[in-house]
XYZ file of C-alpha atoms in Angstrom:
771
model
C -67.912 -51.215 65.126
C -67.273 -51.918 68.794
C -70.940 -51.313 69.636
C -72.084 -53.457 66.718
C -69.927 -56.340 67.970
C -71.447 -55.954 71.430
C -74.981 -56.021 69.998
C -74.154 -59.105 67.926
C -72.710 -60.954 70.922
C -75.764 -60.204 73.062
C -78.076 -61.369 70.286
C -76.015 -64.568 69.909
C -76.236 -65.249 73.664
C -80.041 -65.049 73.644
C -80.153 -67.089 70.443
C -78.176 -69.854 72.148
C -80.627 -70.000 75.066
C -83.321 -71.073 72.614
C -81.609 -74.467 72.261
C -82.971 -75.339 75.721
C -86.410 -75.466 74.120
C -85.537 -78.365 71.839
C -88.001 -81.178 72.428
C -91.207 -79.450 73.519
C -90.698 -76.957 70.669
C -89.528 -77.215 67.098
C -87.004 -74.538 65.973
C -89.653 -72.527 64.040
C -91.602 -72.265 67.325
C -88.728 -70.946 69.484
C -89.771 -67.344 68.901
C -93.030 -67.926 70.824
C -90.938 -68.151 73.979
C -87.742 -66.223 73.341
C -89.202 -63.005 71.922
C -91.676 -62.321 74.766
C -89.107 -63.375 77.399
C -86.504 -61.015 75.906
C -89.072 -58.218 75.934
C -89.978 -58.894 79.573
C -86.323 -59.037 80.634
C -85.568 -55.692 78.978
C -88.614 -54.074 80.566
C -87.581 -55.537 83.927
C -84.131 -53.946 83.546
C -85.600 -50.607 82.462
C -87.907 -50.465 85.508
C -85.344 -51.727 88.023
C -84.229 -48.279 89.238
C -87.764 -47.024 89.923
C -89.376 -50.299 90.999
C -89.590 -49.692 94.756
C -90.627 -46.038 94.384
C -93.358 -47.013 91.930
C -94.726 -49.642 94.309
C -94.852 -47.106 97.162
C -96.574 -44.493 95.012
C -99.040 -47.069 93.686
C -99.943 -48.184 97.215
C -100.380 -44.588 98.344
C -102.668 -43.686 95.437
C -104.803 -46.830 95.689
C -105.187 -46.398 99.454
C -106.477 -42.859 98.903
C -109.282 -44.237 96.692
C -109.510 -40.862 94.909
C -108.524 -41.906 91.402
C -109.540 -44.554 88.916
C -106.977 -47.004 87.525
C -106.288 -45.021 84.346
C -105.616 -41.821 86.301
C -103.284 -43.631 88.696
C -101.277 -44.941 85.733
C -100.944 -41.440 84.274
C -99.829 -39.992 87.633
C -97.150 -42.665 88.107
C -95.821 -42.377 84.536
C -95.611 -38.612 84.775
C -93.980 -38.569 88.230
C -91.242 -41.041 87.308
C -90.914 -39.994 83.632
C -92.008 -43.423 82.352
C -94.086 -44.598 79.416
C -95.061 -47.801 81.293
C -94.580 -49.363 84.734
C -95.174 -52.563 86.717
C -97.031 -52.756 90.040
C -96.504 -56.434 90.874
C -94.175 -57.215 93.790
C -91.987 -59.345 91.524
C -88.821 -58.766 89.531
C -86.911 -61.385 87.543
C -84.457 -61.847 90.405
C -87.236 -62.290 92.983
C -89.010 -64.851 90.818
C -85.830 -66.941 90.644
C -86.105 -67.390 94.420
C -89.306 -69.423 94.078
C -88.731 -72.100 91.458
C -91.915 -74.022 92.300
C -94.112 -70.922 92.007
C -92.409 -69.499 88.933
C -95.304 -70.089 86.507
C -97.854 -68.467 88.797
C -95.556 -65.583 89.712
C -94.594 -64.883 86.100
C -98.262 -64.576 85.131
C -98.755 -62.273 88.117
C -95.779 -60.196 86.986
C -97.228 -59.785 83.466
C -100.607 -58.782 84.924
C -98.843 -56.046 86.904
C -97.843 -53.987 83.864
C -99.648 -50.741 83.136
C -102.562 -51.206 80.759
C -100.937 -50.136 77.498
C -97.866 -52.328 78.004
C -99.996 -55.232 79.223
C -102.231 -54.945 76.175
C -99.199 -55.465 73.948
C -97.615 -58.268 75.976
C -100.896 -60.194 76.209
C -101.035 -60.400 72.397
C -98.130 -62.854 72.611
C -100.473 -65.257 74.468
C -97.427 -66.064 76.559
C -99.553 -67.527 79.354
C -100.092 -70.565 77.101
C -96.342 -70.955 76.629
C -95.688 -70.580 80.395
C -98.023 -73.500 81.054
C -96.428 -75.589 78.313
C -92.891 -74.852 79.549
C -93.855 -75.632 83.123
C -95.400 -78.972 82.161
C -92.270 -79.843 80.140
C -90.042 -78.889 83.131
C -88.213 -76.284 81.015
C -89.569 -73.041 82.428
C -87.055 -72.491 85.228
C -83.968 -73.360 83.132
C -84.942 -71.027 80.282
C -86.092 -68.252 82.615
C -82.879 -68.443 84.670
C -80.733 -68.075 81.540
C -82.746 -65.110 80.293
C -82.645 -63.511 83.751
C -78.848 -63.717 83.669
C -78.716 -61.483 80.577
C -77.825 -57.897 81.432
C -80.123 -55.793 79.250
C -79.977 -52.746 81.507
C -80.106 -49.271 79.857
C -76.662 -48.538 81.339
C -75.268 -51.284 79.102
C -77.571 -50.969 76.106
C -79.326 -47.696 75.414
C -82.699 -47.764 73.667
C -81.191 -47.639 70.199
C -78.702 -50.426 70.985
C -81.398 -52.623 72.489
C -83.498 -51.907 69.433
C -80.717 -53.306 67.216
C -80.483 -56.451 69.363
C -84.243 -56.993 69.355
C -84.551 -56.411 65.596
C -81.767 -58.923 64.970
C -83.505 -61.536 67.124
C -86.844 -60.944 65.424
C -85.224 -61.282 62.007
C -83.386 -64.483 62.926
C -86.407 -66.156 64.512
C -88.607 -65.146 61.572
C -86.108 -66.546 59.091
C -86.047 -69.787 61.057
C -89.824 -69.921 60.740
C -89.633 -69.114 57.056
C -92.715 -71.167 56.171
C -94.753 -68.375 57.766
C -92.363 -65.461 57.525
C -93.722 -63.929 54.346
C -96.949 -63.057 56.131
C -95.228 -60.466 58.268
C -91.543 -60.217 57.455
C -89.891 -58.203 54.688
C -86.227 -58.993 53.875
C -83.933 -56.521 55.554
C -82.093 -55.485 52.387
C -85.387 -54.783 50.577
C -86.384 -52.483 53.434
C -83.002 -50.745 53.222
C -83.485 -50.081 49.514
C -87.023 -48.784 50.075
C -85.886 -46.464 52.841
C -82.774 -45.253 50.980
C -84.806 -44.290 47.935
C -87.608 -42.853 50.077
C -85.112 -40.516 51.775
C -83.053 -39.797 48.637
C -82.669 -36.028 48.280
C -84.563 -35.443 51.524
C -81.919 -33.487 53.428
C -84.508 -31.781 55.655
C -85.151 -34.983 57.630
C -81.660 -34.812 59.118
C -82.113 -31.337 60.602
C -82.077 -31.186 64.382
C -85.491 -30.493 65.850
C -87.332 -31.282 62.578
C -90.354 -33.461 63.418
C -90.735 -36.351 60.966
C -93.743 -38.672 61.091
C -93.341 -42.115 59.502
C -96.201 -44.583 58.960
C -96.655 -48.210 57.925
C -100.311 -49.337 57.621
C -99.282 -53.027 57.482
C -96.389 -52.755 59.904
C -96.036 -56.439 60.824
C -93.154 -56.736 63.274
C -92.110 -53.139 62.617
C -89.058 -53.767 60.433
C -89.760 -50.930 58.017
C -90.384 -48.465 60.839
C -87.206 -49.506 62.643
C -84.971 -49.262 59.580
C -86.488 -45.881 58.697
C -85.797 -44.573 62.178
C -82.262 -45.977 62.338
C -81.394 -44.564 58.905
C -82.240 -41.072 60.113
C -80.681 -41.412 63.566
C -77.409 -42.712 62.128
C -77.111 -39.403 60.282
C -78.572 -37.208 63.007
C -79.151 -38.477 66.536
C -80.894 -35.178 67.348
C -83.668 -35.784 64.834
C -87.195 -35.884 66.245
C -89.310 -38.729 64.919
C -92.657 -40.308 65.597
C -93.380 -43.784 64.316
C -96.930 -44.864 63.499
C -98.295 -48.168 62.314
C -101.202 -50.576 62.203
C -101.244 -54.368 62.273
C -104.005 -56.979 62.537
C -101.897 -60.062 63.393
C -101.685 -60.264 67.232
C -98.152 -61.683 67.477
C -96.741 -59.254 64.894
C -98.476 -56.363 66.650
C -96.977 -57.474 69.983
C -93.464 -57.651 68.509
C -93.789 -54.216 66.912
C -95.223 -52.654 70.069
C -92.523 -54.311 72.170
C -89.826 -52.890 69.906
C -91.181 -49.396 70.507
C -91.413 -49.984 74.259
C -87.825 -51.209 74.310
C -86.817 -47.971 72.566
C -88.829 -45.890 74.997
C -91.273 -44.661 72.366
C -95.016 -44.096 72.483
C -96.659 -47.473 71.807
C -100.086 -45.848 71.415
C -99.005 -44.932 67.888
C -99.280 -48.587 66.808
C -102.935 -49.460 66.250
C -104.191 -53.041 66.506
C -106.799 -53.892 63.895
C -107.695 -54.207 60.211
C -106.477 -51.141 58.291
C -109.050 -51.474 55.505
C -111.947 -52.153 57.873
C -114.564 -54.884 58.158
C -117.481 -53.042 59.756
C -117.297 -55.348 62.785
C -116.586 -53.705 66.130
C -114.464 -55.905 68.411
C -113.278 -54.658 71.835
C -109.565 -53.866 71.828
C -109.368 -53.679 68.046
C -109.461 -50.739 65.658
C -111.618 -51.294 62.578
C -110.436 -49.223 59.619
C -108.066 -46.272 59.796
C -106.347 -46.416 63.185
C -105.020 -42.853 62.856
C -107.934 -40.916 61.325
C -106.646 -37.472 62.275
C -102.996 -37.971 61.334
C -101.057 -37.171 58.175
C -97.512 -38.389 57.609
C -94.328 -37.175 55.936
C -93.152 -40.654 54.897
C -94.983 -43.935 54.482
C -93.712 -47.385 53.570
C -95.410 -50.777 53.459
C -95.264 -54.331 52.203
C -98.991 -55.196 52.123
C -100.165 -58.752 51.442
C -100.399 -59.293 47.698
C -102.571 -61.774 45.893
C -104.843 -61.964 48.956
C -108.639 -61.700 48.808
C -110.251 -58.734 50.572
C -113.637 -60.435 50.978
C -113.803 -59.830 54.763
C -113.437 -56.098 54.067
C -115.562 -55.999 50.895
C -118.819 -54.621 52.302
C -117.100 -51.976 54.434
C -114.707 -50.818 51.694
C -117.379 -50.835 48.971
C -119.731 -48.774 51.155
C -116.982 -46.204 51.743
C -116.248 -46.056 48.016
C -119.895 -45.627 47.074
C -120.956 -43.129 49.724
C -117.774 -41.150 50.399
C -116.189 -41.183 46.933
C -113.122 -38.899 47.007
C -114.003 -37.669 50.482
C -113.011 -41.147 51.664
C -110.038 -43.346 50.886
C -111.212 -45.269 47.838
C -112.595 -42.640 45.452
C -110.855 -43.687 42.186
C -112.148 -47.263 42.227
C -111.816 -50.745 43.696
C -109.586 -53.606 42.499
C -110.895 -57.094 41.864
C -111.724 -59.109 44.958
C -108.763 -61.530 44.711
C -106.056 -58.903 45.309
C -106.529 -55.915 47.602
C -102.950 -54.586 47.560
C -103.904 -51.374 45.716
C -106.406 -50.544 48.463
C -103.500 -50.067 50.878
C -101.851 -47.618 48.488
C -105.083 -45.617 48.236
C -105.268 -45.628 52.036
C -101.703 -44.306 52.240
C -102.401 -41.586 49.678
C -105.301 -40.439 51.868
C -102.799 -40.038 54.726
C -100.501 -37.688 52.799
C -99.637 -34.252 54.084
C -101.250 -31.493 52.029
C -99.314 -31.081 48.772
C -97.259 -28.121 47.615
C -99.025 -25.431 45.614
C -98.582 -27.001 42.161
C -100.281 -30.306 43.038
C -104.059 -30.771 42.830
C -104.410 -34.197 44.488
C -107.042 -35.414 42.086
C -110.582 -34.342 41.211
C -111.310 -33.154 44.755
C -108.817 -30.321 45.157
C -107.622 -30.056 48.738
C -105.780 -27.355 50.602
C -102.388 -26.798 48.992
C -99.142 -25.244 50.079
C -98.122 -27.992 52.544
C -95.025 -30.180 52.802
C -96.410 -33.153 50.912
C -95.426 -36.797 51.488
C -93.479 -39.682 49.992
C -94.587 -43.336 49.870
C -92.694 -46.567 49.168
C -94.765 -49.727 48.764
C -93.960 -53.277 47.617
C -96.267 -54.970 45.091
C -96.222 -58.026 42.897
C -96.677 -57.510 39.152
C -100.485 -57.430 39.228
C -101.002 -53.722 40.106
C -98.853 -52.729 37.111
C -101.238 -53.982 34.455
C -104.159 -56.041 35.794
C -107.576 -54.666 34.878
C -108.893 -53.490 31.529
C -109.525 -49.860 30.586
C -112.141 -48.366 32.900
C -111.641 -51.063 35.561
C -110.963 -50.295 39.205
C -107.253 -51.102 38.909
C -106.871 -48.989 35.770
C -108.669 -46.052 37.373
C -106.457 -46.250 40.457
C -103.366 -46.107 38.219
C -104.973 -43.255 36.313
C -105.631 -41.279 39.499
C -102.033 -41.675 40.669
C -100.386 -40.937 37.307
C -102.660 -38.128 36.101
C -102.098 -36.283 39.362
C -98.325 -36.685 38.947
C -97.870 -38.841 42.039
C -96.088 -41.867 40.535
C -92.392 -41.097 40.864
C -90.677 -44.413 40.159
C -91.138 -48.186 39.902
C -88.199 -50.458 40.761
C -88.386 -54.029 39.486
C -86.625 -56.394 41.917
C -85.098 -59.832 41.203
C -87.244 -62.924 41.682
C -86.833 -65.251 44.691
C -86.343 -62.321 47.075
C -89.121 -63.079 49.568
C -89.544 -65.938 52.030
C -92.994 -67.113 50.949
C -92.913 -66.492 47.185
C -90.438 -66.635 44.332
C -92.246 -64.174 42.061
C -90.922 -60.840 40.829
C -91.793 -57.872 43.009
C -91.796 -54.117 42.479
C -91.281 -51.088 44.689
C -93.495 -48.123 43.818
C -92.438 -44.634 44.904
C -95.458 -42.341 45.123
C -95.304 -38.687 46.131
C -97.262 -35.443 45.931
C -94.106 -33.317 45.977
C -91.799 -34.338 43.127
C -88.798 -32.142 42.609
C -88.981 -30.018 39.413
C -86.850 -32.276 37.182
C -89.089 -35.279 37.903
C -92.459 -33.539 37.471
C -94.639 -34.933 34.725
C -92.426 -38.016 34.411
C -92.021 -41.546 35.787
C -88.738 -43.415 36.214
C -88.666 -47.175 35.686
C -85.643 -48.916 37.219
C -84.725 -52.438 36.143
C -83.037 -54.038 39.157
C -83.802 -57.638 38.184
C -80.106 -58.423 37.653
C -78.995 -56.781 40.906
C -79.114 -60.136 42.646
C -76.714 -62.081 44.827
C -77.297 -65.799 45.179
C -77.437 -66.802 48.856
C -75.364 -69.648 50.235
C -78.423 -71.077 51.978
C -82.032 -70.650 50.924
C -84.652 -69.414 53.381
C -87.950 -70.798 52.142
C -88.427 -69.332 48.666
C -85.754 -66.715 49.270
C -82.679 -67.744 47.286
C -81.426 -64.302 46.244
C -80.756 -60.997 47.956
C -79.628 -57.500 47.102
C -75.927 -57.133 47.817
C -75.305 -54.968 50.894
C -71.560 -54.387 50.437
C -70.537 -56.777 53.233
C -69.039 -60.290 53.307
C -67.794 -59.982 49.748
C -71.144 -58.849 48.360
C -71.449 -55.900 45.968
C -73.286 -52.831 47.260
C -76.418 -53.095 45.135
C -78.456 -50.864 47.463
C -76.146 -47.866 47.051
C -75.890 -48.465 43.290
C -79.665 -48.547 42.838
C -80.156 -45.499 45.033
C -77.677 -43.620 42.824
C -79.473 -44.786 39.646
C -82.686 -43.380 41.106
C -81.026 -40.090 42.081
C -79.282 -39.689 38.695
C -82.672 -39.841 36.907
C -81.217 -40.731 33.483
C -83.085 -42.102 30.489
C -81.658 -45.224 28.816
C -79.092 -45.577 31.591
C -77.125 -48.814 31.128
C -74.761 -51.130 33.001
C -72.882 -54.233 31.969
C -73.292 -57.369 34.052
C -69.708 -56.971 35.231
C -70.574 -53.501 36.550
C -73.719 -54.780 38.239
C -71.780 -57.646 39.856
C -74.145 -60.594 40.075
C -73.269 -64.207 40.833
C -76.541 -65.556 39.425
C -76.167 -67.686 36.295
C -78.887 -68.558 33.796
C -80.225 -72.100 34.309
C -78.572 -74.700 32.038
C -76.586 -72.055 30.185
C -73.554 -71.669 32.391
C -71.679 -68.412 32.816
C -73.364 -65.259 31.575
C -71.723 -62.784 29.241
C -70.332 -60.216 31.662
C -70.081 -57.621 28.861
C -73.785 -57.778 28.123
C -75.382 -54.332 28.324
C -78.485 -54.043 30.517
C -80.844 -51.072 30.534
C -81.294 -50.125 34.186
C -83.263 -46.858 33.970
C -85.784 -45.342 31.577
C -87.758 -42.111 31.894
C -91.298 -41.708 30.527
C -93.844 -38.932 30.345
C -96.975 -39.590 32.404
C -99.043 -39.666 29.201
C -97.080 -42.673 27.890
C -98.843 -44.975 30.344
C -102.330 -44.008 29.101
C -104.274 -45.521 26.233
C -107.699 -45.242 24.655
C -109.529 -48.519 24.207
C -111.605 -48.069 21.055
C -114.277 -50.405 19.720
C -113.882 -51.096 16.013
C -117.088 -52.206 14.311
C -117.692 -53.875 10.964
C -121.062 -54.108 9.247
C -123.461 -56.978 9.563
C -123.930 -58.783 6.214
C -126.466 -61.608 5.954
C -128.034 -63.842 3.350
C -131.515 -65.348 3.828
C -133.318 -68.498 2.730
C -136.205 -70.687 3.857
C -134.962 -74.280 3.861
C -135.523 -77.340 6.015
C -132.134 -76.830 7.711
C -132.829 -73.206 8.577
C -136.394 -73.898 9.700
C -135.054 -76.612 12.009
C -132.483 -74.182 13.404
C -135.211 -71.574 14.008
C -137.396 -74.157 15.766
C -134.633 -74.642 18.354
C -134.464 -70.945 19.193
C -135.560 -69.653 22.587
C -138.335 -67.588 20.991
C -139.904 -70.634 19.301
C -139.597 -73.090 22.211
C -140.952 -70.558 24.742
C -144.180 -70.240 22.781
C -145.227 -73.637 24.141
C -144.102 -72.996 27.718
C -146.835 -71.980 30.135
C -146.362 -69.080 32.573
C -149.071 -70.512 34.814
C -147.847 -72.300 37.906
C -150.807 -73.179 40.128
C -153.770 -73.828 37.760
C -153.055 -77.035 35.822
C -156.061 -76.635 33.518
C -154.983 -73.119 32.569
C -151.424 -74.371 32.095
C -152.503 -77.141 29.738
C -154.676 -74.697 27.779
C -151.784 -72.271 27.387
C -149.448 -75.019 26.179
C -151.974 -76.216 23.593
C -152.368 -72.651 22.299
C -148.594 -72.262 22.145
C -148.155 -75.408 20.115
C -150.834 -74.215 17.687
C -148.932 -70.907 17.393
C -145.738 -72.838 16.636
C -147.429 -74.939 13.967
C -148.953 -71.865 12.308
C -145.480 -70.299 11.983
C -144.034 -73.509 10.549
C -146.904 -73.744 8.027
C -146.147 -70.257 6.697
C -142.438 -71.027 6.417
C -143.071 -74.342 4.666
C -145.199 -72.503 2.125
C -142.168 -70.294 1.358
C -139.748 -73.183 0.781
C -140.517 -73.644 -2.943
C -138.985 -70.216 -3.639
C -135.611 -71.534 -2.417
C -135.518 -75.102 -3.781
C -132.627 -74.404 -6.131
C -130.381 -72.817 -3.512
C -131.626 -69.288 -4.016
C -130.367 -66.722 -1.504
C -131.670 -63.262 -0.755
C -128.763 -60.978 0.176
C -130.712 -57.919 1.203
C -132.410 -58.008 4.595
C -135.078 -55.416 3.711
C -136.177 -57.485 0.713
C -136.405 -60.684 2.726
C -138.148 -58.902 5.619
C -140.841 -57.622 3.245
C -141.284 -61.155 1.895
C -141.809 -62.559 5.392
C -144.128 -59.766 6.441
C -146.352 -60.260 3.394
C -146.408 -64.038 3.842
C -147.416 -63.913 7.519
C -149.812 -60.963 7.163
C -151.701 -62.637 4.301
C -151.945 -66.075 5.865
C -155.507 -66.363 7.268
C -154.810 -69.412 9.430
C -151.818 -67.710 11.097
C -153.760 -64.490 11.708
C -156.522 -66.425 13.460
C -153.947 -67.519 16.063
C -151.351 -64.699 16.227
C -150.102 -61.515 14.577
C -146.904 -60.599 12.806
C -144.842 -58.587 15.308
C -141.313 -57.322 15.957
C -140.396 -60.278 18.209
C -141.205 -62.851 15.509
C -139.503 -60.708 12.866
C -136.320 -60.488 14.967
C -136.297 -64.219 15.773
C -136.603 -65.205 12.102
C -133.933 -62.747 10.878
C -131.351 -63.655 13.517
C -128.130 -65.298 12.293
C -128.450 -69.003 12.991
C -132.174 -68.999 12.184
C -133.184 -68.082 8.605
C -130.105 -65.869 8.257
C -126.439 -66.705 7.767
C -123.410 -64.402 7.742
C -122.197 -63.695 4.224
C -119.434 -61.204 3.413
C -120.811 -60.858 -0.133
C -124.277 -59.800 1.082
C -125.596 -56.252 1.362
C -124.972 -54.339 4.593
C -127.811 -54.506 7.093
C -128.919 -51.022 8.158
C -131.049 -49.601 10.974
C -134.144 -47.413 10.640
C -131.941 -44.355 10.013
C -129.973 -46.021 7.265
C -126.840 -46.490 9.386
C -124.880 -49.756 9.132
C -125.561 -52.256 11.905
C -122.467 -53.731 13.567
C -121.723 -57.437 13.459
C -120.947 -58.441 17.046
C -118.841 -61.382 15.857
C -116.583 -59.064 13.865
C -116.325 -56.485 16.646
C -112.779 -55.832 17.795
C -110.981 -53.505 20.167
C -107.726 -51.594 19.765
C -105.601 -49.860 22.379
C -104.580 -46.488 20.996
C -101.746 -44.596 22.764
C -102.836 -41.276 24.217
C -101.468 -38.196 22.404
C -98.430 -37.047 24.373
C -99.323 -33.380 24.068
C -102.575 -33.692 26.039
C -102.581 -32.041 29.440
C -103.323 -34.179 32.469
C -105.620 -34.811 34.260
C -108.043 -35.568 31.459
C -111.624 -34.236 31.548
C -113.342 -37.498 32.476
C -115.095 -38.256 35.763
C -114.399 -41.461 37.695
C -117.231 -43.963 37.716
C -118.803 -44.640 41.107
C -120.950 -47.753 41.335
C -123.671 -45.986 43.298
C -123.561 -42.393 42.091
C -122.883 -42.445 38.322
C -122.613 -46.058 37.161
C -122.720 -46.063 33.338
C -123.523 -42.320 33.225
C -120.073 -40.726 32.956
C -120.114 -37.924 30.376
C -117.420 -38.535 27.731
C -118.082 -35.501 25.529
C -115.138 -33.430 26.760
C -112.751 -36.356 26.406
C -114.028 -37.182 22.912
C -113.513 -33.578 21.837
C -109.813 -34.057 22.628
C -109.197 -37.551 21.248
C -111.798 -38.326 18.565
C -109.710 -37.036 15.654
C -106.662 -38.852 17.020
C -108.602 -42.140 17.115
C -109.926 -41.621 13.585
C -106.393 -41.060 12.337
C -105.336 -44.282 14.010
C -108.206 -46.114 12.313
C -107.268 -44.658 8.937
C -103.622 -45.644 9.301
C -103.794 -48.991 11.111
C -107.181 -50.557 10.309
C -108.797 -49.271 7.103
C -105.998 -50.530 4.786
C -106.995 -54.061 5.872
C -110.693 -53.601 6.693
C -112.029 -50.700 4.599
C -115.619 -51.063 5.898
C -114.647 -50.619 9.575
C -115.623 -47.699 11.791
C -115.221 -46.628 15.437
C -118.136 -46.552 17.860
C -116.979 -43.532 19.849
C -119.685 -44.025 22.483
C -117.813 -47.139 23.673
C -114.407 -45.483 24.076
C -112.642 -46.177 27.400
C -109.602 -44.619 29.036
C -107.018 -46.971 30.491
C -103.676 -46.845 32.257
C -101.081 -49.591 32.584
C -97.361 -49.831 33.335
C -95.893 -52.460 30.964
C -92.623 -52.725 32.871
C -91.258 -55.856 31.174
C -92.096 -54.597 27.689
C -90.079 -51.439 28.236
C -86.995 -53.402 29.292
C -87.318 -56.303 26.866
C -84.137 -56.957 24.902
C -84.310 -59.275 21.918
C -81.958 -62.232 22.033
C -81.500 -64.205 18.793
C -82.240 -67.927 19.033
C -79.334 -70.281 19.579
C -77.560 -71.755 16.581
C -79.202 -74.960 15.325
C -75.898 -76.823 15.429
C -75.498 -75.926 19.106
C -79.036 -77.119 19.898
C -78.402 -80.357 17.970
C -75.187 -80.963 19.913
C -77.079 -80.490 23.198
C -79.756 -82.963 22.127
C -77.161 -85.564 21.152
C -75.413 -85.039 24.469
C -78.679 -85.631 26.343
C -79.389 -88.736 24.263
C -75.963 -90.135 25.172
C -76.569 -89.437 28.888
C -79.929 -91.249 28.713
C -78.415 -94.269 26.943
C -75.574 -94.446 29.479
C -78.072 -94.417 32.362
C -80.187 -97.116 30.704
C -77.063 -99.235 30.244
C -76.311 -98.957 33.962
C -79.854 -100.082 34.804
C -79.667 -103.091 32.464
């Protein structure tokens, strides 16, 4: 506790310095100055002991002119056991001695850092802020205050300084909450993710056990930091390597600075677009920034509801050409939300699975340690996308290969830039035996604590067990670990201070389902196409002839395909109009047979009548011939035909009923729970097998099941219906809300009436005041 108080005081001191920026900067902009200055001050303190020796060694090596710059940096780092160094003649204290030259000297100081450190610091674009501060006559005052802060390793070790820096980053990001959601995940959400990710993972706390943790959308590094601290708090001898990737320059700089402050290898944080754009830009990674690495644990909060158009060509090409050899084998989501692409990327970075896992259609080397993933999504990845769509196939790939471990539904209003409900997915290729073949859904939507002050859209948080809050994080972690079906809590046990709008206090004895367990097969369904026969009546009347004359077939007869020869065009149009008139003449000759409202209810009979009439008409045959196109145009519903449920069924050349497209329907049939997964159905690849996936093996398993469904659920109401098995599709969805829905009876009418009368009285009282 003593250390924590010291960290808090130091963070408060730096926070207070930011008030000197008021005027030239608005509070949400303070971080542009204070974060890079804090980083530079810490690095200055870290390098203080070796500064003079480094300068001497640097001069000696450069004078020798034997080595290039990169080699010199490696020699210096190795000799003095550093991960970075600075070769400028300045320190913070020396720069204070030249107030007039501070701006120039500070830029010189930044340029003196070794290349890797400089590459991170330059992402802050702090040179722009130095100029702005200097022009506003604030640079020296702010710099002097920061220089007075003792951030030396003797006072704050790397872990302690990490706590201070994380706290500052969090506080500045919260202050800038209009932007924070782009790169900042609430601390308590990260804690829950990490706690569940490490639940039952005792091996990570063993001394000497190397653990690699990865965040492909690492932002400012909050998830990586909390993951590391969680392990180190239990075992300070644990060996960890943190990896990440980030495309936002400022967020990348903050994350890299955090690692530098902790003395870790900053080369493990890649700068660039994780999905890839196909555009090579110097200093940026395009696509996977760690192509040869696999990780034990991964966690991320990727952008959700964001278009992936900039990455579309690159990602689609990888999907089409690499299939399961690449990252996106199962499929691609719709263009307006690329969140699932990050999960597929993370799955591709898993350690090889234990022996009993297959890792999908392309079976990899087994017998490894496997990996665990925690990722935050909105509701879209749970259910968006019909059967056979990219989203559905991604869910199918994850569930059929027994990688979906749990989904935790969080309260709404938890994030800074959105009030929507969010969900944590736990994905792994090494479930423990009791969880294999099953998925746990955890309903945490009532585990919410209303905040005293909103931060953007964030009005609620998970209780952390401090300042009078309940410990929701520990409770939810235990619910996950207990792995119980139909596990319940009352609201009083959950401990929430959130009331329902306009309803006052909630019933604290109300029972809430907080955990349900499902077999993998329960998330699958078969989308079947139910057909009903086409039934038509036929007549030749003025109304139906008029309708036929407006059809595309009829009007196109008098449209010329010539474009350059006007004489030929006119000739073709004249011939077309003659063709039209010849058809109308034949039809008009047939009208007397239908003057009294006669209808022919058998298509074959009417077709024979038309064929005879057109074939025997000499004038028509001088201009055209009876053919299939004319036959089809005349017999189409809306021309000479009308739908009629009392008519005979229209059949094809083999005597089979023809389906009526207007009566076509689809049904989602639950998959039989006794079927073994994965199912024998290939994934569709847009380039390799689009529309050519063989369904025979799947149909052999499910056809009888679908027919039984039809017999039980459809035929009692539509006895002429049948299933077109060639159109069957396999789908997967996770209907989270449906599984936790609890019926609440409507309010008593007398109570509603009393409310209405109360509102009426309030309105009348207000009107009286106005008058």
